[in-house]
């Protein structure tokens, strides 16, 4: 089996999601698909929380926009009989999200726990919707699986949960949200760091001894520099875990830095691939 992670841009629009559907449905082995929130959504959820704490009505307009954006994707891409049940499950999440903002407005203060809770809706919504877009996919709730302490994964508890859930899965495609987690002790929502969906995917790949971890993003591979800052940047075809770790530690955000270790320890190859140019070779990271 393999673990495929799709970042925010890769799941941000109807067209991007068509690519994701194509890539996942053309795999010839079992896959766990780890997804980020729709592109930009985590920042939007935080912005709305700040407005809600000031009792600013703009927070509710943002919630309406978020609802409309997800609904549009569902209307375009969720087919057949799934639609009614799907709409109800997603509507329940919209309702809970809206209530979370009402609670923030009422208390007129914004705590760390409030932020952790509202941002978690990004991946809760995206993973549920994407599980309905991909044929024969089963949704797994990351909040019931990933445990952390102070934003670092609690590997013991998490690996035990993975063994009980994904480890027993016999279907073709499992879909789960990246980044989101519950605190090991308090069980409150407490997520991994920003960009942490890569890390979720690495933890799952390691726990399940995956054949590969594929990071699907919006560039052709791991490059010599950030192509947004250096027009001469080129794709590195192959690199070692150590080389990748060094570049990530120096700020190459194409992979979230803590991602490398769990897969390097098990010698699981990492591929960095482009969702929007799926025939490009990408980058292979091994030892
Ligand atoms: P995702 O939403 O898929 O997780 P990110 O925005 O986190 O995507 O990471 C992909 C981005 O990382 C690219 O669009 C690119 O601008 C940036 N980036 C920074 N350094 C590098 C690098 N060395 N190679 C490739 N991309 C890089
Ligand atoms: N949605 C989260 C973020 O924007 C996690 C991720 O995308 O990896 O930071
Ligand atoms: Mg990222």
XYZ file of C-alpha atoms and ligand atoms in Angstrom:
324
model
C 0.000 0.000 0.000
C 0.970 3.631 -0.508
C 0.149 6.930 1.176
C -0.731 9.862 -1.099
C -0.921 13.355 0.359
C -2.611 16.208 -1.507
C -1.980 19.782 -0.327
C -4.296 22.785 -0.246
C -3.795 23.908 -3.849
C -4.303 20.347 -5.058
C -7.742 20.230 -3.413
C -8.671 23.904 -3.742
C -10.822 23.959 -6.886
C -13.138 21.735 -8.919
C -10.487 21.361 -11.649
C -7.751 20.467 -9.168
C -10.009 17.893 -7.534
C -10.691 16.303 -10.928
C -6.933 15.677 -11.130
C -6.897 14.228 -7.603
C -9.779 11.897 -8.485
C -7.967 10.750 -11.624
C -4.669 10.138 -9.817
C -6.243 8.174 -6.954
C -8.604 6.115 -9.102
C -5.714 5.019 -11.347
C -3.628 3.506 -8.542
C -3.121 -0.240 -8.776
C -2.657 -0.899 -5.054
C -4.401 0.063 -1.828
C -3.943 3.747 -0.943
C -4.444 5.992 2.050
C -5.170 9.524 0.832
C -4.295 12.329 3.261
C -5.708 15.736 2.361
C -5.253 19.329 3.466
C -8.037 21.871 3.804
C -9.072 23.659 0.569
C -6.320 26.121 -0.413
C -6.232 29.190 1.830
C -9.010 27.946 4.073
C -6.993 27.571 7.287
C -6.016 31.269 7.143
C -9.618 32.220 6.359
C -10.916 30.246 9.351
C -8.453 32.058 11.651
C -9.406 35.444 10.176
C -13.088 34.759 10.795
C -12.335 33.731 14.394
C -10.617 37.075 15.004
C -13.611 38.934 13.543
C -16.079 36.856 15.568
C -14.206 37.692 18.784
C -14.788 41.392 17.945
C -18.439 40.654 17.265
C -17.903 41.695 13.664
C -20.684 40.501 11.355
C -18.067 39.943 8.631
C -17.250 36.652 10.370
C -20.630 35.307 9.307
C -20.158 36.428 5.735
C -16.939 34.455 5.683
C -18.740 31.386 7.052
C -21.309 31.784 4.263
C -18.520 31.981 1.664
C -16.890 28.863 3.126
C -20.210 27.026 2.942
C -20.763 28.165 -0.649
C -17.250 27.129 -1.727
C -17.618 23.592 -0.367
C -21.194 23.273 -1.636
C -20.130 24.257 -5.153
C -17.466 21.525 -5.154
C -20.013 18.981 -3.921
C -22.560 20.021 -6.546
C -19.996 19.689 -9.328
C -18.230 16.525 -8.252
C -20.287 14.324 -5.935
C -22.356 11.979 -8.059
C -25.246 9.613 -7.686
C -26.932 8.399 -4.555
C -24.227 9.577 -2.211
C -25.405 13.155 -2.622
C -28.271 13.298 -0.082
C -26.474 11.518 2.713
C -23.314 13.419 1.839
C -25.051 16.771 1.939
C -26.475 15.981 5.366
C -23.125 15.013 6.820
C -21.440 18.079 5.386
C -24.323 20.322 6.471
C -23.884 19.064 10.029
C -20.267 20.252 9.894
C -21.300 23.678 8.490
C -23.796 23.988 11.334
C -21.197 23.067 13.978
C -18.696 25.506 12.467
C -21.212 28.321 12.534
C -22.007 27.502 16.186
C -18.317 27.562 17.049
C -18.150 31.160 15.751
C -21.304 32.090 17.676
C -19.662 30.801 20.861
C -16.554 32.899 20.154
C -18.714 36.018 19.553
C -20.606 35.473 22.794
C -17.479 35.042 24.885
C -15.853 38.038 23.103
C -12.435 36.524 23.504
C -10.384 34.207 21.409
C -8.493 31.392 23.083
C -5.888 29.076 21.599
C -8.410 26.239 21.991
C -10.996 28.188 19.929
C -8.511 28.572 17.072
C -7.557 24.893 17.194
C -11.212 23.953 17.007
C -12.241 26.229 14.133
C -9.237 25.426 11.935
C -9.935 21.701 12.300
C -13.098 22.174 10.210
C -10.876 22.782 7.165
C -9.595 19.209 7.029
C -12.797 17.709 8.476
C -14.761 19.180 5.576
C -12.210 18.556 2.824
C -11.598 14.920 3.792
C -15.296 14.094 4.011
C -16.100 15.740 0.683
C -13.102 14.190 -1.084
C -14.076 10.734 0.188
C -17.390 11.269 -1.615
C -15.756 12.451 -4.848
C -13.399 9.467 -5.229
C -15.090 6.211 -6.241
C -15.190 3.452 -3.613
C -13.444 5.526 -0.968
C -13.939 5.192 2.795
C -13.603 8.168 5.125
C -11.548 7.876 8.328
C -11.856 10.542 11.030
C -8.346 11.751 11.892
C -9.603 13.262 15.149
C -10.212 9.701 16.345
C -6.772 8.526 15.216
C -4.052 11.179 15.506
C -2.941 12.073 19.056
C -0.481 14.790 19.967
C 1.205 16.559 22.855
C 1.992 20.212 22.308
C 1.570 19.890 18.504
C 3.987 16.964 18.298
C 2.578 13.606 17.409
C 2.176 11.144 20.297
C 3.467 8.205 18.289
C 2.593 5.503 20.783
C -1.092 6.403 21.036
C -1.344 7.288 17.342
C 0.279 4.080 16.107
C -2.072 2.035 18.303
C -5.066 3.898 16.817
C -3.769 3.455 13.268
C -3.366 -0.286 13.836
C -6.986 -0.540 15.040
C -8.463 1.453 12.152
C -6.468 1.856 8.926
C -4.437 -1.252 9.783
C -7.568 -3.382 9.491
C -8.910 -1.665 6.385
C -9.415 -4.022 3.447
C -10.870 -1.554 0.926
C -9.095 0.153 -1.966
C -9.038 3.820 -0.886
C -9.036 5.357 2.594
C -9.342 9.155 2.877
C -8.431 11.164 5.973
C -7.651 14.758 6.892
C -4.063 15.798 7.528
C -2.956 18.200 10.267
C -5.876 17.674 12.673
C -5.486 15.826 15.945
C -6.589 15.604 19.557
C -4.435 16.187 22.594
C -3.469 12.849 24.178
C -4.456 13.863 27.698
C -7.292 16.396 27.447
C -8.729 14.943 24.204
C -9.389 18.501 23.071
C -8.680 19.352 19.465
C -5.016 20.323 19.181
C -3.518 20.146 15.714
C -0.056 19.530 14.323
C 1.888 22.618 13.150
C 0.924 24.666 10.089
C 1.732 22.672 6.967
C 1.406 19.538 9.088
C -0.656 17.436 6.674
C 2.636 16.149 5.247
C 3.539 14.989 8.759
C 0.211 13.132 9.202
C 0.891 11.338 5.919
C 4.413 10.373 7.030
C 3.175 9.025 10.371
C 0.546 6.912 8.619
C 3.048 5.681 5.997
C 5.483 4.674 8.726
C 2.877 2.950 10.924
C 1.551 0.937 7.978
C 4.998 0.196 6.469
C 3.852 1.746 3.188
C 5.708 1.073 -0.046
C 5.934 4.824 -0.662
C 4.843 8.246 0.535
C 3.800 10.528 -2.315
C 3.551 14.261 -1.639
C 1.334 15.679 -4.422
C 1.662 19.450 -4.646
C 1.727 22.350 -7.135
C 5.335 22.139 -8.406
C 7.159 19.512 -10.487
C 9.244 18.254 -7.564
C 11.704 19.288 -4.883
C 13.629 22.120 -6.527
C 17.011 23.773 -6.035
C 15.122 26.820 -4.643
C 11.570 28.099 -4.225
C 10.454 28.676 -7.848
C 8.328 31.609 -6.666
C 11.519 33.381 -5.609
C 14.083 32.057 -8.065
C 13.087 31.748 -11.726
C 16.185 29.603 -12.396
C 15.207 26.910 -9.871
C 15.278 23.387 -11.328
C 13.825 20.079 -10.185
C 16.161 17.780 -8.256
C 15.470 14.290 -9.621
C 16.855 12.333 -6.662
C 18.027 13.267 -3.208
C 18.797 11.592 0.102
C 16.706 11.939 3.254
C 19.560 13.959 4.784
C 19.691 16.372 1.856
C 15.918 16.823 1.939
C 15.958 17.287 5.717
C 18.623 19.978 5.455
C 16.710 21.903 2.799
C 13.436 21.610 4.737
C 15.164 22.801 7.910
C 16.421 25.803 5.933
C 12.871 26.703 4.912
C 11.979 24.707 1.778
C 8.281 24.482 2.616
C 7.513 22.010 -0.165
C 7.738 19.384 2.610
C 6.970 20.180 6.277
C 10.293 19.483 8.038
C 9.156 16.867 10.647
C 7.825 14.710 7.784
C 11.159 13.202 6.756
C 12.158 11.369 9.960
C 9.287 8.864 10.378
C 9.641 7.627 6.795
C 13.456 7.769 6.674
C 13.610 5.494 9.735
C 11.696 2.847 7.812
C 13.481 3.580 4.506
C 10.149 4.357 2.838
C 10.776 6.296 -0.391
C 9.221 9.768 -0.659
C 8.087 11.065 -4.039
C 7.286 14.742 -4.614
C 4.886 15.035 -7.553
C 2.790 17.710 -9.281
C -1.008 17.246 -9.177
C -1.291 19.619 -12.164
C 1.383 17.863 -14.265
C 1.067 14.259 -13.266
C 3.314 12.814 -15.943
C 6.307 14.899 -14.804
C 8.894 12.622 -13.167
C 8.983 14.398 -9.806
C 11.619 13.911 -7.116
C 12.555 10.635 -5.411
C 13.942 10.878 -1.873
C 15.659 7.769 -0.435
C 18.732 6.959 1.628
P 0.869 22.145 -0.402
O -0.327 23.020 -0.275
O 0.789 21.178 -1.534
O 1.298 21.527 0.892
P 2.975 24.123 -0.099
O 2.579 25.508 -0.503
O 3.049 23.816 1.350
O 2.035 23.114 -0.888
O 4.388 23.748 -0.746
C 4.583 23.897 -2.143
C 5.297 25.212 -2.392
O 6.577 25.177 -1.773
C 5.595 25.485 -3.846
O 4.519 26.097 -4.497
C 6.842 26.390 -3.760
O 6.505 27.760 -3.932
C 7.348 26.215 -2.331
N 8.748 25.836 -2.242
C 9.632 26.367 -1.368
N 10.843 25.820 -1.515
C 10.734 24.893 -2.510
C 11.660 23.979 -3.104
N 12.944 23.887 -2.727
N 11.183 23.165 -4.090
C 9.890 23.223 -4.481
N 8.990 24.083 -3.948
C 9.395 24.903 -2.971
N -4.359 23.230 6.448
C -3.159 23.301 7.274
C -2.382 24.562 6.958
O -2.784 25.340 6.107
C -2.289 22.081 7.148
C -1.734 21.780 5.767
O -2.227 22.322 4.783
O -0.797 20.986 5.684
O -1.384 24.814 7.590
Mg 2.518 22.101 2.473
